[in-house]
PDB file of C-alpha atoms in Angstrom:
ATOM      1  CA  MET P   1     -22.351 -15.995   0.966  1.00 51.00           C
ATOM      2  CA  ALA P   2     -22.570 -12.722   2.871  1.00 67.00           C
ATOM      3  CA  THR P   3     -22.978  -9.593   0.784  1.00 92.00           C
ATOM      4  CA  LEU P   4     -20.611  -6.644   0.919  1.00 97.00           C
ATOM      5  CA  PRO P   5     -21.775  -3.781   3.148  1.00 97.00           C
ATOM      6  CA  PRO P   6     -22.364  -0.444   1.397  1.00 98.00           C
ATOM      7  CA  ILE P   7     -20.943   2.824   2.644  1.00 98.00           C
ATOM      8  CA  PRO P   8     -23.964   4.246   4.514  1.00 98.00           C
ATOM      9  CA  PRO P   9     -25.225   7.798   3.864  1.00 98.00           C
ATOM     10  CA  ALA P  10     -23.961   9.035   7.258  1.00 98.00           C
ATOM     11  CA  LEU P  11     -20.417   7.914   6.452  1.00 98.00           C
ATOM     12  CA  TRP P  12     -20.591   9.443   2.964  1.00 98.00           C
ATOM     13  CA  GLN P  13     -21.640  12.680   4.657  1.00 98.00           C
ATOM     14  CA  SER P  14     -18.630  12.444   6.946  1.00 98.00           C
ATOM     15  CA  ILE P  15     -16.345  11.816   3.968  1.00 98.00           C
ATOM     16  CA  ASP P  16     -17.761  14.849   2.201  1.00 98.00           C
ATOM     17  CA  GLU P  17     -17.402  17.013   5.290  1.00 98.00           C
ATOM     18  CA  VAL P  18     -13.742  16.269   5.971  1.00 98.00           C
ATOM     19  CA  GLY P  19     -12.594  16.077   2.369  1.00 97.00           C
ATOM     20  CA  PRO P  20     -12.020  19.754   1.589  1.00 97.00           C
ATOM     21  CA  ARG P  21     -10.556  20.233   5.095  1.00 98.00           C
ATOM     22  CA  TRP P  22      -8.464  17.070   5.137  1.00 98.00           C
ATOM     23  CA  ALA P  23      -5.066  18.717   5.538  1.00 96.00           C
ATOM     24  CA  THR P  24      -6.184  20.904   8.466  1.00 97.00           C
ATOM     25  CA  ASP P  25      -6.277  17.916  10.846  1.00 97.00           C
ATOM     26  CA  ILE P  26      -4.835  14.810   9.223  1.00 97.00           C
ATOM     27  CA  ARG P  27      -4.685  12.818  12.470  1.00 95.00           C
ATOM     28  CA  GLY P  28      -8.172  13.741  13.615  1.00 98.00           C
ATOM     29  CA  HIS P  29      -9.771  13.157  10.249  1.00 98.00           C
ATOM     30  CA  SER P  30      -7.939   9.842   9.915  1.00 98.00           C
ATOM     31  CA  ARG P  31      -9.337   8.675  13.256  1.00 97.00           C
ATOM     32  CA  ARG P  32     -12.812   9.691  12.135  1.00 98.00           C
ATOM     33  CA  MET P  33     -12.495   7.665   8.938  1.00 98.00           C
ATOM     34  CA  VAL P  34     -11.016   4.640  10.707  1.00 98.00           C
ATOM     35  CA  GLY P  35     -13.864   4.593  13.214  1.00 98.00           C
ATOM     36  CA  GLY P  36     -16.556   4.903  10.574  1.00 98.00           C
ATOM     37  CA  PHE P  37     -15.150   2.271   8.267  1.00 98.00           C
ATOM     38  CA  SER P  38     -14.271  -0.192  11.050  1.00 98.00           C
ATOM     39  CA  ALA P  39     -17.930  -0.299  12.011  1.00 97.00           C
ATOM     40  CA  ILE P  40     -19.146  -1.221   8.537  1.00 97.00           C
ATOM     41  CA  LEU P  41     -16.242  -3.504   7.651  1.00 98.00           C
ATOM     42  CA  SER P  42     -17.123  -5.706  10.614  1.00 97.00           C
ATOM     43  CA  GLY P  43     -20.009  -6.927   8.477  1.00 96.00           C
ATOM     44  CA  ALA P  44     -17.909  -7.650   5.399  1.00 97.00           C
ATOM     45  CA  PRO P  45     -17.415 -11.291   4.374  1.00 94.00           C
ATOM     46  CA  LYS P  46     -14.190 -12.955   5.482  1.00 96.00           C
ATOM     47  CA  VAL P  47     -13.415 -15.911   3.247  1.00 96.00           C
ATOM     48  CA  GLY P  48     -10.600 -18.295   4.084  1.00 97.00           C
ATOM     49  CA  ASN P  49      -8.152 -18.417   6.979  1.00 97.00           C
ATOM     50  CA  VAL P  50      -5.511 -16.182   8.483  1.00 98.00           C
ATOM     51  CA  THR P  51      -2.191 -17.196  10.043  1.00 98.00           C
ATOM     52  CA  ARG P  52      -0.871 -14.303  12.123  1.00 98.00           C
ATOM     53  CA  ASP P  53       2.484 -12.908  13.169  1.00 98.00           C
ATOM     54  CA  ILE P  54       4.809 -15.090  11.155  1.00 98.00           C
ATOM     55  CA  ALA P  55       8.376 -13.881  11.585  1.00 98.00           C
ATOM     56  CA  TYR P  56      10.336 -12.952   8.468  1.00 98.00           C
ATOM     57  CA  GLY P  57      13.163 -11.356  10.500  1.00 98.00           C
ATOM     58  CA  ALA P  58      14.503 -11.043  14.038  1.00 98.00           C
ATOM     59  CA  HIS P  59      12.885  -7.724  15.020  1.00 98.00           C
ATOM     60  CA  ALA P  60       9.509  -7.801  16.796  1.00 98.00           C
ATOM     61  CA  ARG P  61       7.934  -5.805  13.954  1.00 98.00           C
ATOM     62  CA  GLN P  62       9.303  -8.048  11.233  1.00 99.00           C
ATOM     63  CA  VAL P  63       6.179 -10.178  11.082  1.00 98.00           C
ATOM     64  CA  LEU P  64       3.402 -10.779   8.589  1.00 98.00           C
ATOM     65  CA  ASP P  65      -0.072 -12.288   8.436  1.00 99.00           C
ATOM     66  CA  VAL P  66      -1.075 -14.667   5.637  1.00 98.00           C
ATOM     67  CA  TYR P  67      -4.723 -14.579   4.538  1.00 98.00           C
ATOM     68  CA  ALA P  68      -5.398 -17.595   2.326  1.00 98.00           C
ATOM     69  CA  PRO P  69      -8.520 -18.924   0.638  1.00 97.00           C
ATOM     70  CA  THR P  70      -9.145 -22.644   0.870  1.00 95.00           C
ATOM     71  CA  ASN P  71      -8.369 -25.138  -1.878  1.00 93.00           C
ATOM     72  CA  VAL P  72      -6.214 -22.943  -4.104  1.00 95.00           C
ATOM     73  CA  LYS P  73      -2.950 -23.813  -5.823  1.00 95.00           C
ATOM     74  CA  GLN P  74      -0.437 -21.501  -7.484  1.00 97.00           C
ATOM     75  CA  THR P  75      -2.614 -18.464  -6.947  1.00 98.00           C
ATOM     76  CA  PRO P  76      -1.268 -14.882  -7.062  1.00 98.00           C
ATOM     77  CA  VAL P  77      -0.064 -13.273  -3.835  1.00 98.00           C
ATOM     78  CA  VAL P  78      -0.513  -9.626  -2.839  1.00 99.00           C
ATOM     79  CA  ILE P  79       1.731  -8.277  -0.058  1.00 99.00           C
ATOM     80  CA  PHE P  80       0.165  -5.171   1.488  1.00 99.00           C
ATOM     81  CA  ALA P  81       2.171  -2.512   3.363  1.00 98.00           C
ATOM     82  CA  HIS P  82       0.232  -0.039   5.521  1.00 98.00           C
ATOM     83  CA  GLY P  83       0.914   3.659   5.970  1.00 97.00           C
ATOM     84  CA  GLY P  84       1.734   5.702   9.051  1.00 97.00           C
ATOM     85  CA  ALA P  85       3.827   8.651   7.877  1.00 95.00           C
ATOM     86  CA  LEU P  86       7.047   6.629   8.349  1.00 97.00           C
ATOM     87  CA  ILE P  87       7.030   6.889  12.157  1.00 97.00           C
ATOM     88  CA  GLU P  88       3.914   4.966  13.214  1.00 97.00           C
ATOM     89  CA  GLY P  89       1.264   2.519  12.078  1.00 97.00           C
ATOM     90  CA  ASP P  90       0.387  -1.161  12.453  1.00 98.00           C
ATOM     91  CA  LYS P  91      -0.762  -3.863  10.101  1.00 98.00           C
ATOM     92  CA  ASP P  92      -3.917  -4.015  12.212  1.00 98.00           C
ATOM     93  CA  ARG P  93      -4.861  -0.385  12.617  1.00 97.00           C
ATOM     94  CA  THR P  94      -8.099  -1.855  13.935  1.00 98.00           C
ATOM     95  CA  PRO P  95      -9.311  -5.451  13.671  1.00 98.00           C
ATOM     96  CA  GLU P  96     -10.935  -4.387  10.367  1.00 98.00           C
ATOM     97  CA  VAL P  97      -8.861  -1.630   8.733  1.00 98.00           C
ATOM     98  CA  TYR P  98      -5.995  -3.016   6.629  1.00 98.00           C
ATOM     99  CA  ALA P  99      -7.215  -6.580   7.118  1.00 98.00           C
ATOM    100  CA  ASN P 100      -9.979  -5.526   4.706  1.00 98.00           C
ATOM    101  CA  VAL P 101      -7.407  -5.442   1.894  1.00 98.00           C
ATOM    102  CA  CYS P 102      -6.369  -9.032   2.482  1.00 98.00           C
ATOM    103  CA  TRP P 103      -9.930 -10.301   2.950  1.00 98.00           C
ATOM    104  CA  HIS P 104     -10.749  -8.713  -0.402  1.00 98.00           C
ATOM    105  CA  MET P 105      -7.982 -10.753  -2.002  1.00 98.00           C
ATOM    106  CA  THR P 106      -9.175 -14.035  -0.467  1.00 98.00           C
ATOM    107  CA  ARG P 107     -12.696 -13.400  -1.784  1.00 97.00           C
ATOM    108  CA  HIS P 108     -11.126 -13.461  -5.231  1.00 97.00           C
ATOM    109  CA  ASP P 109      -9.131 -16.648  -4.626  1.00 98.00           C
ATOM    110  CA  MET P 110      -5.842 -14.831  -4.106  1.00 98.00           C
ATOM    111  CA  ILE P 111      -3.562 -14.746  -1.078  1.00 98.00           C
ATOM    112  CA  GLY P 112      -3.216 -11.515   0.867  1.00 98.00           C
ATOM    113  CA  ILE P 113      -0.242 -10.837   3.128  1.00 99.00           C
ATOM    114  CA  ASN P 114      -0.497  -8.053   5.690  1.00 99.00           C
ATOM    115  CA  LEU P 115       3.041  -6.800   6.302  1.00 98.00           C
ATOM    116  CA  GLU P 116       4.492  -5.222   9.432  1.00 98.00           C
ATOM    117  CA  TYR P 117       7.808  -3.388   9.230  1.00 98.00           C
ATOM    118  CA  ARG P 118      10.172  -1.313  11.341  1.00 98.00           C
ATOM    119  CA  LEU P 119       9.616   2.410  11.922  1.00 98.00           C
ATOM    120  CA  ALA P 120      11.611   5.613  12.120  1.00 98.00           C
ATOM    121  CA  PRO P 121      13.333   6.963  14.110  1.00 98.00           C
ATOM    122  CA  GLU P 122      14.406   3.539  15.424  1.00 98.00           C
ATOM    123  CA  VAL P 123      15.573   2.705  11.908  1.00 98.00           C
ATOM    124  CA  THR P 124      16.545   4.874   8.963  1.00 98.00           C
ATOM    125  CA  TYR P 125      16.726   4.440   5.202  1.00 97.00           C
ATOM    126  CA  PRO P 126      17.140   1.881   3.689  1.00 98.00           C
ATOM    127  CA  ALA P 127      16.099  -0.330   6.618  1.00 98.00           C
ATOM    128  CA  VAL P 128      12.466  -0.756   5.577  1.00 98.00           C
ATOM    129  CA  THR P 129      13.394  -1.385   1.958  1.00 98.00           C
ATOM    130  CA  LEU P 130      15.389  -4.286   3.360  1.00 98.00           C
ATOM    131  CA  ASP P 131      12.330  -5.372   5.373  1.00 98.00           C
ATOM    132  CA  VAL P 132      10.334  -5.554   2.150  1.00 98.00           C
ATOM    133  CA  ALA P 133      13.153  -7.512   0.526  1.00 98.00           C
ATOM    134  CA  ALA P 134      13.122  -9.971   3.423  1.00 98.00           C
ATOM    135  CA  ALA P 135       9.337 -10.327   3.254  1.00 98.00           C
ATOM    136  CA  VAL P 136       9.476 -11.055  -0.474  1.00 98.00           C
ATOM    137  CA  HIS P 137      12.202 -13.632   0.164  1.00 98.00           C
ATOM    138  CA  TRP P 138      10.082 -15.278   2.887  1.00 98.00           C
ATOM    139  CA  THR P 139       7.109 -15.349   0.553  1.00 98.00           C
ATOM    140  CA  ARG P 140       9.041 -16.936  -2.277  1.00 98.00           C
ATOM    141  CA  GLU P 141      10.341 -19.606   0.095  1.00 98.00           C
ATOM    142  CA  HIS P 142       7.125 -20.433   1.941  1.00 98.00           C
ATOM    143  CA  ILE P 143       3.986 -19.304   0.124  1.00 98.00           C
ATOM    144  CA  ALA P 144       3.508 -22.516  -1.867  1.00 98.00           C
ATOM    145  CA  ALA P 145       2.500 -24.199   1.401  1.00 98.00           C
ATOM    146  CA  TYR P 146      -0.481 -21.826   1.541  1.00 98.00           C
ATOM    147  CA  GLY P 147      -1.447 -22.363  -2.107  1.00 98.00           C
ATOM    148  CA  GLY P 148       0.411 -19.336  -3.488  1.00 98.00           C
ATOM    149  CA  ASP P 149       2.584 -19.026  -6.567  1.00 98.00           C
ATOM    150  CA  PRO P 150       6.068 -17.711  -5.680  1.00 98.00           C
ATOM    151  CA  ASP P 151       6.418 -16.376  -9.224  1.00 98.00           C
ATOM    152  CA  LYS P 152       3.282 -14.237  -8.964  1.00 98.00           C
ATOM    153  CA  ILE P 153       4.033 -11.918  -6.045  1.00 98.00           C
ATOM    154  CA  PHE P 154       2.623  -8.384  -6.135  1.00 99.00           C
ATOM    155  CA  LEU P 155       3.433  -5.526  -3.764  1.00 99.00           C
ATOM    156  CA  PHE P 156       0.679  -3.110  -2.689  1.00 99.00           C
ATOM    157  CA  GLY P 157       1.506  -0.014  -0.648  1.00 98.00           C
ATOM    158  CA  HIS P 158      -0.645   2.735   0.825  1.00 98.00           C
ATOM    159  CA  SER P 159       0.860   6.084   1.878  1.00 98.00           C
ATOM    160  CA  ALA P 160       4.287   5.492   3.493  1.00 98.00           C
ATOM    161  CA  GLY P 161       3.868   1.802   2.749  1.00 98.00           C
ATOM    162  CA  ALA P 162       4.004   2.684  -0.940  1.00 98.00           C
ATOM    163  CA  LEU P 163       7.321   4.466  -0.406  1.00 98.00           C
ATOM    164  CA  HIS P 164       8.795   1.305   1.065  1.00 98.00           C
ATOM    165  CA  VAL P 165       7.442  -1.267  -1.383  1.00 98.00           C
ATOM    166  CA  GLY P 166       8.181   1.042  -4.312  1.00 98.00           C
ATOM    167  CA  SER P 167      11.739   1.547  -3.118  1.00 98.00           C
ATOM    168  CA  TYR P 168      12.294  -2.206  -3.234  1.00 98.00           C
ATOM    169  CA  ALA P 169      10.364  -2.900  -6.424  1.00 98.00           C
ATOM    170  CA  TYR P 170      12.099  -0.177  -8.445  1.00 98.00           C
ATOM    171  CA  ASP P 171      15.611   0.080  -7.000  1.00 98.00           C
ATOM    172  CA  GLN P 172      17.726  -2.715  -8.444  1.00 97.00           C
ATOM    173  CA  ARG P 173      20.453  -2.196  -5.839  1.00 97.00           C
ATOM    174  CA  PHE P 174      18.299  -4.138  -3.375  1.00 98.00           C
ATOM    175  CA  HIS P 175      17.439  -7.049  -5.661  1.00 98.00           C
ATOM    176  CA  PRO P 176      19.079 -10.451  -5.439  1.00 97.00           C
ATOM    177  CA  ALA P 177      20.948 -11.716  -8.479  1.00 96.00           C
ATOM    178  CA  ALA P 178      17.849 -13.503  -9.775  1.00 95.00           C
ATOM    179  CA  GLY P 179      15.798 -10.290  -9.751  1.00 96.00           C
ATOM    180  CA  SER P 180      13.265  -8.642  -7.461  1.00 98.00           C
ATOM    181  CA  GLY P 181      10.887 -11.591  -7.360  1.00 98.00           C
ATOM    182  CA  VAL P 182       8.020  -9.133  -7.853  1.00 98.00           C
ATOM    183  CA  ALA P 183       5.533  -9.411 -10.724  1.00 98.00           C
ATOM    184  CA  GLY P 184       3.813  -6.058 -10.226  1.00 98.00           C
ATOM    185  CA  LEU P 185       3.260  -3.070  -7.950  1.00 99.00           C
ATOM    186  CA  ILE P 186       0.142  -1.247  -6.738  1.00 99.00           C
ATOM    187  CA  VAL P 187       0.566   2.274  -5.343  1.00 98.00           C
ATOM    188  CA  LEU P 188      -2.419   3.896  -3.614  1.00 98.00           C
ATOM    189  CA  SER P 189      -2.220   7.387  -2.101  1.00 98.00           C
ATOM    190  CA  GLY P 190       1.493   6.732  -2.070  1.00 98.00           C
ATOM    191  CA  ARG P 191       4.436   8.812  -0.901  1.00 97.00           C
ATOM    192  CA  VAL P 192       6.352   8.072  -4.072  1.00 97.00           C
ATOM    193  CA  ARG P 193       8.735  11.014  -3.602  1.00 98.00           C
ATOM    194  CA  ALA P 194      10.413  11.782  -0.275  1.00 97.00           C
ATOM    195  CA  GLU P 195      11.007  15.494   0.294  1.00 96.00           C
ATOM    196  CA  MET P 196      11.011  18.163   2.976  1.00 96.00           C
ATOM    197  CA  TRP P 197       9.298  20.934   1.062  1.00 95.00           C
ATOM    198  CA  ALA P 198       7.822  23.759   3.088  1.00 93.00           C
ATOM    199  CA  ASP P 199       4.253  22.825   2.123  1.00 93.00           C
ATOM    200  CA  ASN P 200       4.662  19.215   3.270  1.00 94.00           C
ATOM    201  CA  PRO P 201       3.126  19.111   6.779  1.00 93.00           C
ATOM    202  CA  LEU P 202       4.787  15.738   7.411  1.00 94.00           C
ATOM    203  CA  ALA P 203       8.286  16.797   6.381  1.00 96.00           C
ATOM    204  CA  LYS P 204       9.610  16.174   9.898  1.00 97.00           C
ATOM    205  CA  ASN P 205       8.599  12.525   9.573  1.00 97.00           C
ATOM    206  CA  VAL P 206      10.450  12.228   6.286  1.00 97.00           C
ATOM    207  CA  ILE P 207      13.532  13.671   7.995  1.00 98.00           C
ATOM    208  CA  ALA P 208      13.131  11.147  10.828  1.00 98.00           C
ATOM    209  CA  TYR P 209      13.642   8.328   8.322  1.00 98.00           C
ATOM    210  CA  PHE P 210      16.044   9.869   5.797  1.00 97.00           C
ATOM    211  CA  GLY P 211      17.768  12.565   7.805  1.00 96.00           C
ATOM    212  CA  ALA P 212      17.923  16.070   6.330  1.00 95.00           C
ATOM    213  CA  ASP P 213      19.756  14.686   3.315  1.00 90.00           C
ATOM    214  CA  GLN P 214      18.108  15.469   0.012  1.00 92.00           C
ATOM    215  CA  HIS P 215      20.292  12.962  -1.814  1.00 94.00           C
ATOM    216  CA  ALA P 216      19.131  10.158   0.486  1.00 94.00           C
ATOM    217  CA  MET P 217      15.529  11.267  -0.004  1.00 96.00           C
ATOM    218  CA  ALA P 218      15.949  11.146  -3.759  1.00 97.00           C
ATOM    219  CA  GLN P 219      17.592   7.721  -3.591  1.00 97.00           C
ATOM    220  CA  GLY P 220      14.725   6.442  -1.444  1.00 96.00           C
ATOM    221  CA  SER P 221      12.066   7.740  -3.850  1.00 98.00           C
ATOM    222  CA  MET P 222      10.690   5.328  -6.403  1.00 97.00           C
ATOM    223  CA  VAL P 223      10.296   8.132  -8.969  1.00 98.00           C
ATOM    224  CA  THR P 224      14.099   8.291  -9.105  1.00 98.00           C
ATOM    225  CA  HIS P 225      14.440   4.675 -10.197  1.00 98.00           C
ATOM    226  CA  VAL P 226      11.924   4.383 -13.032  1.00 98.00           C
ATOM    227  CA  THR P 227      13.394   2.453 -15.954  1.00 98.00           C
ATOM    228  CA  ALA P 228      12.123   0.757 -19.065  1.00 97.00           C
ATOM    229  CA  ASN P 229      12.239  -2.491 -17.085  1.00 96.00           C
ATOM    230  CA  SER P 230      10.360  -1.309 -13.986  1.00 98.00           C
ATOM    231  CA  VAL P 231       7.632  -3.746 -12.997  1.00 98.00           C
ATOM    232  CA  PRO P 232       4.063  -3.125 -14.191  1.00 98.00           C
ATOM    233  CA  THR P 233       2.514  -0.547 -11.859  1.00 98.00           C
ATOM    234  CA  LEU P 234      -1.030   0.521 -10.986  1.00 98.00           C
ATOM    235  CA  ILE P 235      -1.319   3.994  -9.434  1.00 98.00           C
ATOM    236  CA  GLY P 236      -4.300   5.526  -7.626  1.00 98.00           C
ATOM    237  CA  VAL P 237      -4.941   8.775  -5.771  1.00 98.00           C
ATOM    238  CA  ALA P 238      -7.865  10.230  -3.858  1.00 98.00           C
ATOM    239  CA  GLU P 239      -9.410  13.623  -4.470  1.00 98.00           C
ATOM    240  CA  TYR P 240      -8.363  14.810  -0.992  1.00 98.00           C
ATOM    241  CA  GLU P 241      -4.842  13.648  -0.259  1.00 98.00           C
ATOM    242  CA  ASN P 242      -2.183  14.495   2.258  1.00 97.00           C
ATOM    243  CA  PRO P 243      -0.528  17.524   0.628  1.00 96.00           C
ATOM    244  CA  LEU P 244       1.715  16.745  -2.365  1.00 97.00           C
ATOM    245  CA  ILE P 245       0.911  13.034  -2.606  1.00 98.00           C
ATOM    246  CA  ASP P 246      -1.264  13.609  -5.663  1.00 98.00           C
ATOM    247  CA  VAL P 247       1.433  15.843  -7.176  1.00 97.00           C
ATOM    248  CA  HIS P 248       4.154  13.237  -6.750  1.00 98.00           C
ATOM    249  CA  SER P 249       1.875  10.436  -7.964  1.00 98.00           C
ATOM    250  CA  ALA P 250       1.241  12.431 -11.140  1.00 98.00           C
ATOM    251  CA  GLU P 251       5.016  12.724 -11.520  1.00 98.00           C
ATOM    252  CA  LEU P 252       5.330   8.956 -11.236  1.00 98.00           C
ATOM    253  CA  VAL P 253       2.709   8.420 -13.951  1.00 98.00           C
ATOM    254  CA  HIS P 254       4.536  10.886 -16.179  1.00 98.00           C
ATOM    255  CA  ARG P 255       7.991   9.386 -15.609  1.00 98.00           C
ATOM    256  CA  ILE P 256       6.790   5.865 -16.356  1.00 98.00           C
ATOM    257  CA  ALA P 257       5.001   7.077 -19.481  1.00 98.00           C
ATOM    258  CA  VAL P 258       8.084   8.888 -20.772  1.00 98.00           C
ATOM    259  CA  VAL P 259      10.535   6.063 -20.060  1.00 98.00           C
ATOM    260  CA  GLN P 260       8.323   3.148 -21.067  1.00 98.00           C
ATOM    261  CA  ARG P 261       6.572   5.034 -23.893  1.00 97.00           C
ATOM    262  CA  ARG P 262       3.198   4.074 -22.519  1.00 97.00           C
ATOM    263  CA  ALA P 263       1.204   5.481 -19.618  1.00 98.00           C
ATOM    264  CA  PRO P 264       0.714   3.082 -16.711  1.00 98.00           C
ATOM    265  CA  PRO P 265      -2.818   2.289 -15.515  1.00 98.00           C
ATOM    266  CA  HIS P 266      -3.909   4.955 -13.046  1.00 98.00           C
ATOM    267  CA  PHE P 267      -7.120   6.171 -11.445  1.00 98.00           C
ATOM    268  CA  TYR P 268      -8.661   8.995  -9.392  1.00 98.00           C
ATOM    269  CA  LEU P 269     -11.083   8.418  -6.523  1.00 98.00           C
ATOM    270  CA  ALA P 270     -13.539  11.307  -6.477  1.00 98.00           C
ATOM    271  CA  ARG P 271     -14.930  12.281  -3.021  1.00 98.00           C
ATOM    272  CA  HIS P 272     -12.440  10.081  -1.197  1.00 98.00           C
ATOM    273  CA  ASN P 273      -9.606  11.184   1.075  1.00 98.00           C
ATOM    274  CA  HIS P 274      -6.189   9.796   1.969  1.00 98.00           C
ATOM    275  CA  LEU P 275      -7.585   7.323   4.511  1.00 98.00           C
ATOM    276  CA  SER P 276     -10.960   6.440   3.006  1.00 98.00           C
ATOM    277  CA  SER P 277      -9.150   5.434  -0.193  1.00 98.00           C
ATOM    278  CA  ILE P 278      -7.846   2.306   1.526  1.00 98.00           C
ATOM    279  CA  ALA P 279     -10.550   1.843   4.183  1.00 98.00           C
ATOM    280  CA  GLN P 280     -13.313   1.438   1.586  1.00 98.00           C
ATOM    281  CA  VAL P 281     -11.742  -1.721   0.142  1.00 98.00           C
ATOM    282  CA  ASN P 282     -14.066  -4.725   0.547  1.00 98.00           C
ATOM    283  CA  THR P 283     -17.237  -2.650   0.746  1.00 98.00           C
ATOM    284  CA  ALA P 284     -20.007  -2.626  -1.845  1.00 98.00           C
ATOM    285  CA  ASP P 285     -18.794   0.807  -2.985  1.00 97.00           C
ATOM    286  CA  ASP P 286     -15.171  -0.271  -3.366  1.00 98.00           C
ATOM    287  CA  GLY P 287     -13.393   1.694  -6.087  1.00 98.00           C
ATOM    288  CA  VAL P 288      -9.961   0.165  -5.467  1.00 98.00           C
ATOM    289  CA  GLY P 289     -10.214  -3.564  -4.816  1.00 98.00           C
ATOM    290  CA  PRO P 290     -11.757  -4.522  -8.186  1.00 98.00           C
ATOM    291  CA  ARG P 291      -9.064  -2.516  -9.990  1.00 98.00           C
ATOM    292  CA  VAL P 292      -6.370  -4.325  -8.021  1.00 98.00           C
ATOM    293  CA  VAL P 293      -7.861  -7.736  -8.803  1.00 98.00           C
ATOM    294  CA  GLU P 294      -8.152  -6.910 -12.505  1.00 98.00           C
ATOM    295  CA  PHE P 295      -4.549  -5.663 -12.592  1.00 98.00           C
ATOM    296  CA  VAL P 296      -3.192  -8.729 -10.803  1.00 98.00           C
ATOM    297  CA  ARG P 297      -5.118 -11.132 -13.018  1.00 98.00           C
ATOM    298  CA  ARG P 298      -4.020  -9.370 -16.178  1.00 98.00           C
ATOM    299  CA  ILE P 299      -0.340  -9.380 -15.214  1.00 98.00           C
ATOM    300  CA  ALA P 300      -0.362 -12.852 -13.668  1.00 97.00           C
ATOM    301  CA  GLY P 301      -2.112 -14.354 -16.686  1.00 90.00           C
TER     302      GLY P 301
END
């Protein structure tokens, strides 16, 4: 079996260089990280098979890819939602980045689903929450054919993707009568609170999805909907985040701890930035993937 590629010294140097300056050029620094990690992820092992662009709705972006290991039955399923600041992004940012999350799951005999969804300003809240609901419904109906267990579905969101999957997982208004169908939630570098604060450089993107309506933003924020019955949640942040993401993630940890009387599992990725946090999954230096696998196995039993 192929070994996982390490993050090479030159890429670590790049990570260290952009980290303290991350917020000065989020787009440029993101491109730099994507390029560096795509090159090394091309050498990462890819175990199993992928079935691409399966429709779960009528819109062209309502599609998903199923990454499945061979010879598994009733294995847990992780649905991954990419970021893109609410107005852009693709499930295949490159042939390697974001697919790396799903290939990591197949290496551990789990199914990974790479989810595409609609974008603002074409759609507005709660359209993408409904996309997630539809994707979960599709998974429950069809994943057994790929060896997955429809009762062990986990949602995993990065950046804006976390806003969308968290909105569905936590907000009972969008659940069918039988419940959410979700066993657990993973939030990485997640926009868990929607706001248009002056120090949020991406506030205009939030407005593109929610409108300039603070009530709608609050209703679309998973921190608003924490209850004693919220699904088990794993939360991670990088040292150098898009402004306020670490602040809001800390709020989420606190709210869960207060309501459920126990702090949720959470972690901090030193040296990493908002993009490297997800791009380093399935490398030899991966600080996220093993935590996700451990969380899923513990909850799934």
